[in-house]
Tab-separated table of C-alpha atoms in Angstrom:
chain	number	residue	atom	x	y	z
C	1	MET	CA	90.872	-101.004	1.385
C	2	ASP	CA	92.609	-102.321	3.835
C	3	GLY	CA	95.622	-100.431	3.482
C	4	GLY	CA	93.800	-97.400	4.480
C	5	ASN	CA	95.058	-93.973	3.731
C	6	GLN	CA	99.046	-95.384	4.305
C	7	SER	CA	99.468	-96.195	0.166
C	8	GLY	CA	100.080	-93.085	-2.083
C	9	ASP	CA	97.822	-93.902	-4.312
C	10	PHE	CA	95.003	-93.792	-2.433
C	11	GLU	CA	91.775	-91.605	-3.864
C	12	PHE	CA	88.175	-90.365	-2.746
C	13	LEU	CA	85.565	-90.540	-5.017
C	14	LEU	CA	83.519	-87.063	-4.953
C	15	ILE	CA	80.058	-88.068	-5.716
C	16	GLY	CA	78.703	-85.257	-5.691
C	17	LEU	CA	75.037	-83.877	-5.431
C	18	SER	CA	73.672	-86.524	-7.824
C	19	GLU	CA	74.662	-89.884	-9.850
C	20	ILE	CA	71.735	-88.878	-13.027
C	21	PRO	CA	73.422	-88.116	-16.072
C	22	GLU	CA	70.323	-85.937	-17.184
C	23	GLN	CA	70.601	-83.847	-13.588
C	24	GLN	CA	74.452	-83.351	-13.903
C	25	GLN	CA	73.376	-82.107	-16.386
C	26	ILE	CA	71.604	-79.188	-15.563
C	27	LEU	CA	74.209	-79.386	-11.941
C	28	PHE	CA	76.779	-78.126	-14.344
C	29	TRP	CA	75.266	-75.214	-15.820
C	30	THR	CA	73.675	-73.967	-12.202
C	31	PHE	CA	77.002	-74.056	-10.525
C	32	LEU	CA	79.138	-72.704	-13.846
C	33	SER	CA	76.943	-69.839	-13.726
C	34	MET	CA	76.931	-69.097	-10.016
C	35	TYR	CA	80.116	-69.819	-9.848
C	36	LEU	CA	80.872	-67.205	-12.685
C	37	VAL	CA	78.759	-64.447	-10.853
C	38	ALA	CA	80.600	-65.133	-7.575
C	39	VAL	CA	83.876	-64.923	-9.935
C	40	VAL	CA	82.902	-61.075	-11.807
C	41	GLY	CA	80.665	-59.920	-8.539
C	42	ASN	CA	83.737	-59.850	-6.265
C	43	VAL	CA	85.949	-59.352	-8.346
C	44	LEU	CA	84.513	-56.250	-9.214
C	45	ILE	CA	83.889	-55.079	-5.354
C	46	ILE	CA	87.671	-55.205	-4.979
C	47	LEU	CA	88.368	-53.082	-8.285
C	48	ALA	CA	86.094	-50.251	-7.058
C	49	ILE	CA	87.251	-50.360	-3.620
C	50	GLY	CA	91.165	-50.440	-4.805
C	51	SER	CA	90.223	-47.470	-7.368
C	52	ASP	CA	88.187	-45.016	-5.771
C	53	SER	CA	89.517	-43.106	-3.314
C	54	ARG	CA	86.182	-42.183	-1.682
C	55	LEU	CA	86.089	-46.004	-0.370
C	56	HIS	CA	89.408	-45.626	0.681
C	57	THR	CA	87.884	-46.217	4.356
C	58	PRO	CA	88.268	-48.943	7.032
C	59	MET	CA	84.665	-50.471	6.358
C	60	TYR	CA	85.507	-50.705	2.394
C	61	PHE	CA	89.128	-51.378	3.497
C	62	PHE	CA	87.554	-54.737	5.120
C	63	LEU	CA	84.574	-54.838	2.376
C	64	ALA	CA	87.536	-55.785	-0.348
C	65	ASN	CA	88.900	-58.300	1.977
C	66	LEU	CA	86.146	-60.472	1.980
C	67	SER	CA	85.066	-60.477	-1.205
C	68	LEU	CA	88.857	-61.455	-2.043
C	69	THR	CA	88.010	-64.385	0.739
C	70	ASP	CA	84.890	-65.634	-0.967
C	71	LEU	CA	86.791	-65.285	-4.760
C	72	PHE	CA	89.089	-68.272	-2.748
C	73	PHE	CA	86.533	-69.660	-0.567
C	74	VAL	CA	84.667	-70.397	-4.306
C	75	THR	CA	87.485	-71.366	-6.137
C	76	ASN	CA	88.493	-73.563	-3.881
C	77	THR	CA	85.652	-76.365	-4.262
C	78	ILE	CA	83.256	-75.074	-7.677
C	79	PRO	CA	86.161	-75.890	-10.445
C	80	LYS	CA	86.710	-79.315	-9.151
C	81	MET	CA	82.903	-79.676	-9.262
C	82	LEU	CA	82.491	-78.678	-12.348
C	83	VAL	CA	85.350	-80.967	-14.122
C	84	ASN	CA	83.151	-84.185	-12.023
C	85	LEU	CA	80.021	-83.242	-13.786
C	86	ARG	CA	81.525	-83.253	-17.084
C	87	SER	CA	83.785	-86.296	-15.756
C	88	HIS	CA	83.624	-90.170	-15.198
C	89	ASN	CA	86.597	-90.125	-13.481
C	90	LYS	CA	84.924	-87.876	-10.090
C	91	ALA	CA	88.602	-89.404	-8.224
C	92	ILE	CA	89.970	-86.851	-6.178
C	93	SER	CA	93.539	-87.992	-4.676
C	94	TYR	CA	94.164	-87.704	-0.775
C	95	PRO	CA	96.669	-84.928	-0.631
C	96	GLY	CA	94.512	-83.142	-3.067
C	97	CYS	CA	91.393	-83.903	-1.156
C	98	LEU	CA	93.638	-82.850	1.965
C	99	THR	CA	94.819	-79.587	-0.005
C	100	GLN	CA	90.956	-78.702	-0.323
C	101	LEU	CA	89.751	-79.357	3.338
C	102	TYR	CA	92.722	-76.828	4.540
C	103	PHE	CA	91.501	-74.265	2.252
C	104	LEU	CA	87.813	-74.864	3.476
C	105	VAL	CA	88.139	-74.819	6.996
C	106	SER	CA	90.746	-71.784	6.662
C	107	LEU	CA	88.780	-69.489	4.341
C	108	VAL	CA	85.490	-70.522	6.302
C	109	ALA	CA	87.236	-68.892	9.589
C	110	LEU	CA	88.710	-66.361	7.577
C	111	ASP	CA	85.065	-65.377	6.420
C	112	ASN	CA	83.732	-65.623	10.036
C	113	LEU	CA	86.330	-63.496	11.757
C	114	ILE	CA	86.575	-60.633	9.146
C	115	LEU	CA	82.725	-60.577	9.317
C	116	ALA	CA	83.529	-59.869	13.253
C	117	VAL	CA	85.750	-56.901	12.656
C	118	MET	CA	83.508	-55.448	10.670
C	119	ALA	CA	81.122	-55.842	12.673
C	120	TYR	CA	83.621	-53.514	15.426
C	121	ASP	CA	84.008	-51.177	12.466
C	122	ARG	CA	80.074	-50.297	12.748
C	123	TYR	CA	79.888	-50.154	16.039
C	124	VAL	CA	82.938	-47.730	16.334
C	125	ALA	CA	81.348	-45.629	13.525
C	126	ILE	CA	78.115	-45.603	15.476
C	127	CYS	CA	78.774	-45.153	18.940
C	128	HIS	CA	81.824	-43.074	19.063
C	129	PRO	CA	81.896	-41.283	15.318
C	130	LEU	CA	84.189	-38.472	17.310
C	131	HIS	CA	86.661	-41.405	17.301
C	132	TYR	CA	86.333	-42.619	14.648
C	133	VAL	CA	89.088	-42.022	12.821
C	134	THR	CA	91.737	-42.178	15.171
C	135	SER	CA	90.721	-45.532	16.467
C	136	MET	CA	90.353	-47.388	13.154
C	137	SER	CA	93.548	-45.974	12.246
C	138	PRO	CA	95.425	-47.605	8.793
C	139	LYS	CA	98.032	-49.457	11.733
C	140	LEU	CA	94.395	-50.994	13.818
C	141	CYS	CA	93.224	-51.978	10.918
C	142	LEU	CA	95.797	-53.826	9.134
C	143	LEU	CA	96.871	-55.297	12.706
C	144	LEU	CA	93.021	-56.780	13.095
C	145	LEU	CA	93.368	-58.112	9.784
C	146	THR	CA	96.903	-60.158	9.917
C	147	VAL	CA	95.114	-61.426	13.029
C	148	CYS	CA	92.582	-62.583	11.104
C	149	TRP	CA	94.154	-63.802	8.177
C	150	SER	CA	96.856	-66.134	11.240
C	151	LEU	CA	93.782	-67.716	13.289
C	152	SER	CA	92.673	-68.624	10.194
C	153	ILE	CA	95.673	-70.228	8.898
C	154	LEU	CA	96.562	-71.814	12.479
C	155	TYR	CA	92.683	-73.142	12.146
C	156	GLY	CA	93.212	-75.260	8.905
C	157	LEU	CA	96.544	-76.822	9.793
C	158	ILE	CA	95.477	-77.752	13.141
C	159	HIS	CA	92.795	-79.884	11.355
C	160	THR	CA	94.639	-80.669	8.373
C	161	LEU	CA	97.121	-81.679	10.092
C	162	LEU	CA	94.814	-83.890	12.996
C	163	MET	CA	93.249	-85.328	9.626
C	164	THR	CA	96.302	-86.693	8.751
C	165	ARG	CA	96.024	-89.326	11.597
C	166	VAL	CA	92.769	-90.755	10.703
C	167	THR	CA	92.827	-93.572	8.800
C	168	PHE	CA	90.035	-94.770	6.247
C	169	CYS	CA	89.871	-98.091	5.004
C	170	GLY	CA	86.238	-98.511	4.451
C	171	SER	CA	84.155	-97.004	1.620
C	172	ARG	CA	86.152	-94.121	-0.218
C	173	LYS	CA	82.858	-92.656	-1.367
C	174	ILE	CA	81.740	-89.193	-0.695
C	175	HIS	CA	78.186	-87.931	-1.145
C	176	TYR	CA	79.246	-84.309	-1.018
C	177	ILE	CA	80.702	-81.885	-3.516
C	178	PHE	CA	84.020	-81.324	-1.657
C	179	CYS	CA	86.480	-82.586	0.829
C	180	GLU	CA	84.221	-81.577	4.202
C	181	MET	CA	85.378	-82.214	7.394
C	182	TYR	CA	82.284	-84.183	9.189
C	183	VAL	CA	81.275	-85.929	6.183
C	184	LEU	CA	85.311	-87.198	6.086
C	185	LEU	CA	84.938	-88.027	9.961
C	186	ARG	CA	82.013	-90.570	9.037
C	187	LEU	CA	84.430	-92.804	6.419
C	188	ALA	CA	87.247	-92.980	9.167
C	189	CYS	CA	87.717	-96.479	10.771
C	190	SER	CA	89.842	-94.973	13.433
C	191	ASN	CA	89.190	-92.986	16.241
C	192	THR	CA	88.926	-89.613	15.751
C	193	GLN	CA	87.587	-88.560	19.487
C	194	ILE	CA	90.732	-85.789	19.662
C	195	ASN	CA	89.141	-84.587	16.280
C	196	HIS	CA	85.642	-83.906	17.590
C	197	THR	CA	87.046	-82.685	20.984
C	198	VAL	CA	89.589	-80.280	19.222
C	199	LEU	CA	87.084	-79.326	16.714
C	200	ILE	CA	84.186	-78.110	19.153
C	201	ALA	CA	87.188	-76.570	20.973
C	202	THR	CA	88.862	-73.959	18.820
C	203	GLY	CA	85.082	-74.119	17.203
C	204	CYS	CA	83.929	-71.734	19.841
C	205	LEU	CA	87.034	-69.898	19.270
C	206	ILE	CA	86.671	-69.178	16.058
C	207	PHE	CA	83.444	-69.153	15.262
C	208	LEU	CA	80.733	-68.531	18.295
C	209	THR	CA	83.706	-65.672	20.348
C	210	PRO	CA	83.054	-63.623	17.130
C	211	LEU	CA	79.761	-64.604	16.930
C	212	GLY	CA	79.506	-63.001	20.245
C	213	PHE	CA	81.112	-60.267	20.091
C	214	MET	CA	79.072	-59.400	17.186
C	215	VAL	CA	75.568	-59.660	18.606
C	216	MET	CA	77.018	-57.629	21.479
C	217	SER	CA	78.370	-54.911	18.813
C	218	TYR	CA	74.814	-55.165	17.303
C	219	VAL	CA	73.301	-54.164	21.091
C	220	TRP	CA	75.250	-51.653	21.414
C	221	ILE	CA	74.749	-50.064	17.939
C	222	ILE	CA	70.847	-50.580	18.395
C	223	ARG	CA	71.083	-48.920	21.787
C	224	ALA	CA	72.961	-45.249	19.867
C	225	ILE	CA	70.563	-45.283	17.587
C	226	LEU	CA	67.548	-45.992	19.752
C	227	ARG	CA	69.002	-42.743	21.371
C	228	ILE	CA	68.558	-40.870	17.518
C	229	PRO	CA	65.399	-38.213	17.241
C	230	SER	CA	65.267	-38.055	14.138
C	231	ALA	CA	63.101	-40.684	12.090
C	232	SER	CA	64.745	-40.075	8.653
C	233	ASN	CA	68.545	-39.960	11.177
C	234	LYS	CA	67.601	-43.673	12.792
C	235	TYR	CA	66.763	-45.268	9.080
C	236	LYS	CA	70.412	-43.590	7.758
C	237	THR	CA	72.735	-44.445	10.446
C	238	PHE	CA	70.997	-48.336	10.487
C	239	SER	CA	71.192	-48.181	6.903
C	240	THR	CA	75.345	-48.351	6.964
C	241	CYS	CA	75.183	-51.613	9.000
C	242	ALA	CA	72.001	-53.205	7.077
C	243	SER	CA	74.312	-55.315	4.358
C	244	HIS	CA	76.736	-56.222	7.201
C	245	LEU	CA	73.618	-57.576	9.326
C	246	ALA	CA	72.094	-59.351	6.454
C	247	VAL	CA	75.897	-60.956	5.219
C	248	VAL	CA	76.109	-62.198	8.675
C	249	SER	CA	72.839	-63.442	9.285
C	250	LEU	CA	73.253	-65.649	5.436
C	251	PHE	CA	76.453	-66.869	6.626
C	252	TYR	CA	75.514	-68.177	10.160
C	253	GLY	CA	72.357	-68.955	9.233
C	254	THR	CA	73.428	-72.283	6.837
C	255	LEU	CA	76.256	-72.624	8.533
C	256	CYS	CA	74.395	-73.728	11.320
C	257	MET	CA	72.134	-75.245	9.029
C	258	VAL	CA	74.997	-78.026	8.733
C	259	TYR	CA	76.989	-78.310	11.178
C	260	LEU	CA	74.505	-77.490	14.628
C	261	GLN	CA	73.804	-80.971	14.410
C	262	PRO	CA	75.144	-84.383	15.998
C	263	LEU	CA	78.140	-85.817	13.736
C	264	HIS	CA	75.937	-88.958	12.902
C	265	THR	CA	73.135	-87.694	11.464
C	266	TYR	CA	75.248	-85.434	8.838
C	267	SER	CA	73.422	-86.854	5.342
C	268	MET	CA	73.229	-86.603	1.923
C	269	LYS	CA	70.309	-83.643	2.608
C	270	ASP	CA	72.722	-81.398	4.279
C	271	SER	CA	74.710	-81.051	1.056
C	272	VAL	CA	72.090	-78.549	0.164
C	273	ALA	CA	72.679	-76.740	2.816
C	274	THR	CA	76.409	-76.860	2.241
C	275	VAL	CA	75.707	-75.460	-1.216
C	276	MET	CA	73.906	-71.895	0.249
C	277	TYR	CA	76.962	-71.494	2.583
C	278	ALA	CA	79.923	-72.639	-0.293
C	279	VAL	CA	78.431	-71.589	-3.167
C	280	VAL	CA	74.428	-68.968	-2.647
C	281	THR	CA	76.573	-66.758	0.096
C	282	PRO	CA	79.734	-66.073	-1.903
C	283	MET	CA	78.061	-64.892	-4.338
C	284	MET	CA	74.797	-63.355	-2.977
C	285	ASN	CA	77.767	-60.970	-0.540
C	286	PRO	CA	78.375	-58.898	-3.808
C	287	PHE	CA	74.731	-58.149	-3.890
C	288	ILE	CA	73.931	-57.296	-0.898
C	289	TYR	CA	77.105	-54.811	-0.226
C	290	SER	CA	76.031	-52.985	-3.042
C	291	LEU	CA	72.528	-52.577	-3.195
C	292	ARG	CA	71.295	-49.701	-1.298
C	293	ASN	CA	74.948	-48.708	-1.244
C	294	LYS	CA	74.934	-45.162	-2.929
C	295	ASP	CA	78.899	-44.474	-2.667
C	296	MET	CA	79.689	-48.721	-3.985
C	297	HIS	CA	76.721	-47.542	-6.414
C	298	GLY	CA	79.263	-44.714	-7.691
C	299	ALA	CA	82.253	-46.353	-7.437
C	300	LEU	CA	81.314	-49.086	-9.455
C	301	GLY	CA	79.772	-46.315	-12.295
C	302	ARG	CA	82.949	-45.307	-12.565
C	303	LEU	CA	85.145	-47.990	-12.883
C	304	LEU	CA	82.339	-49.618	-15.438
C	305	ARG	CA	82.637	-46.817	-17.379
C	306	LYS	CA	86.163	-46.473	-17.336
C	307	PRO	CA	86.489	-48.852	-21.120
C	308	PHE	CA	84.485	-46.673	-22.921
C	309	GLN	CA	85.732	-43.323	-21.710
C	310	ARG	CA	89.154	-44.474	-22.934
C	311	SER	CA	88.255	-45.604	-26.070
C	312	THR	CA	86.348	-42.036	-27.051
């Protein structure tokens, strides 16, 4: 393809996880089921928090936004993948690929930043409970969320605009389920040094800094919990942040499986790890946060009973 990506009809081919028809059939129903579970689960979390005044607290405010982010995340990638699994035409236009890349990069960053803010919320609640109401005021919560959105939008724009400078003139097959940064850089035939440099620099700011902040928050949280004399109170206090810790571990664990490796080693096997953070994590988050949360159980129960109460 001599013209590189300068022509308006340039397209990539999203090959996906398999080209075998029988396997594609299984993958279609598997991912459709996972997508529906993720959508329903995250929508229920948002509706339950919005409809129950008892959950109008900073922790649940950020949880609702995390669910909204996960909802956007799976909707950005999975529907196109499902269409490709049922169609012989697996093409995605160059602008369509960049659009998908922008939302993917922005939403992963937003997920990460919201998790960091949630860690700060738990730190204030456990280490400074007397100052929690004043420290985590609605104005501060809104400001923190605005900063998260602004940084993630800027992060996505930087990398998407840098990708427009890259020329693609060789293979246009993407052996992946969506347009992913590393995969596109491997297909490039122009110099991508600036992309790599900016990726490392901004990655440290957007991912490693919040991760370090979360680690420090939990160090102080654990120290505060260990000072509690009663074993039952220790368990009760830790249970308020156990769900968040589980989500952080799942998010960073799957993300590290994909990105903590040199670009030249990035291969098809990493698709499995990508599925973990792109599909499994958004699907599991509602279950993790509602599994042992009595307040969420009650809110979901009241939400689901409302239609039946109206009919009677």
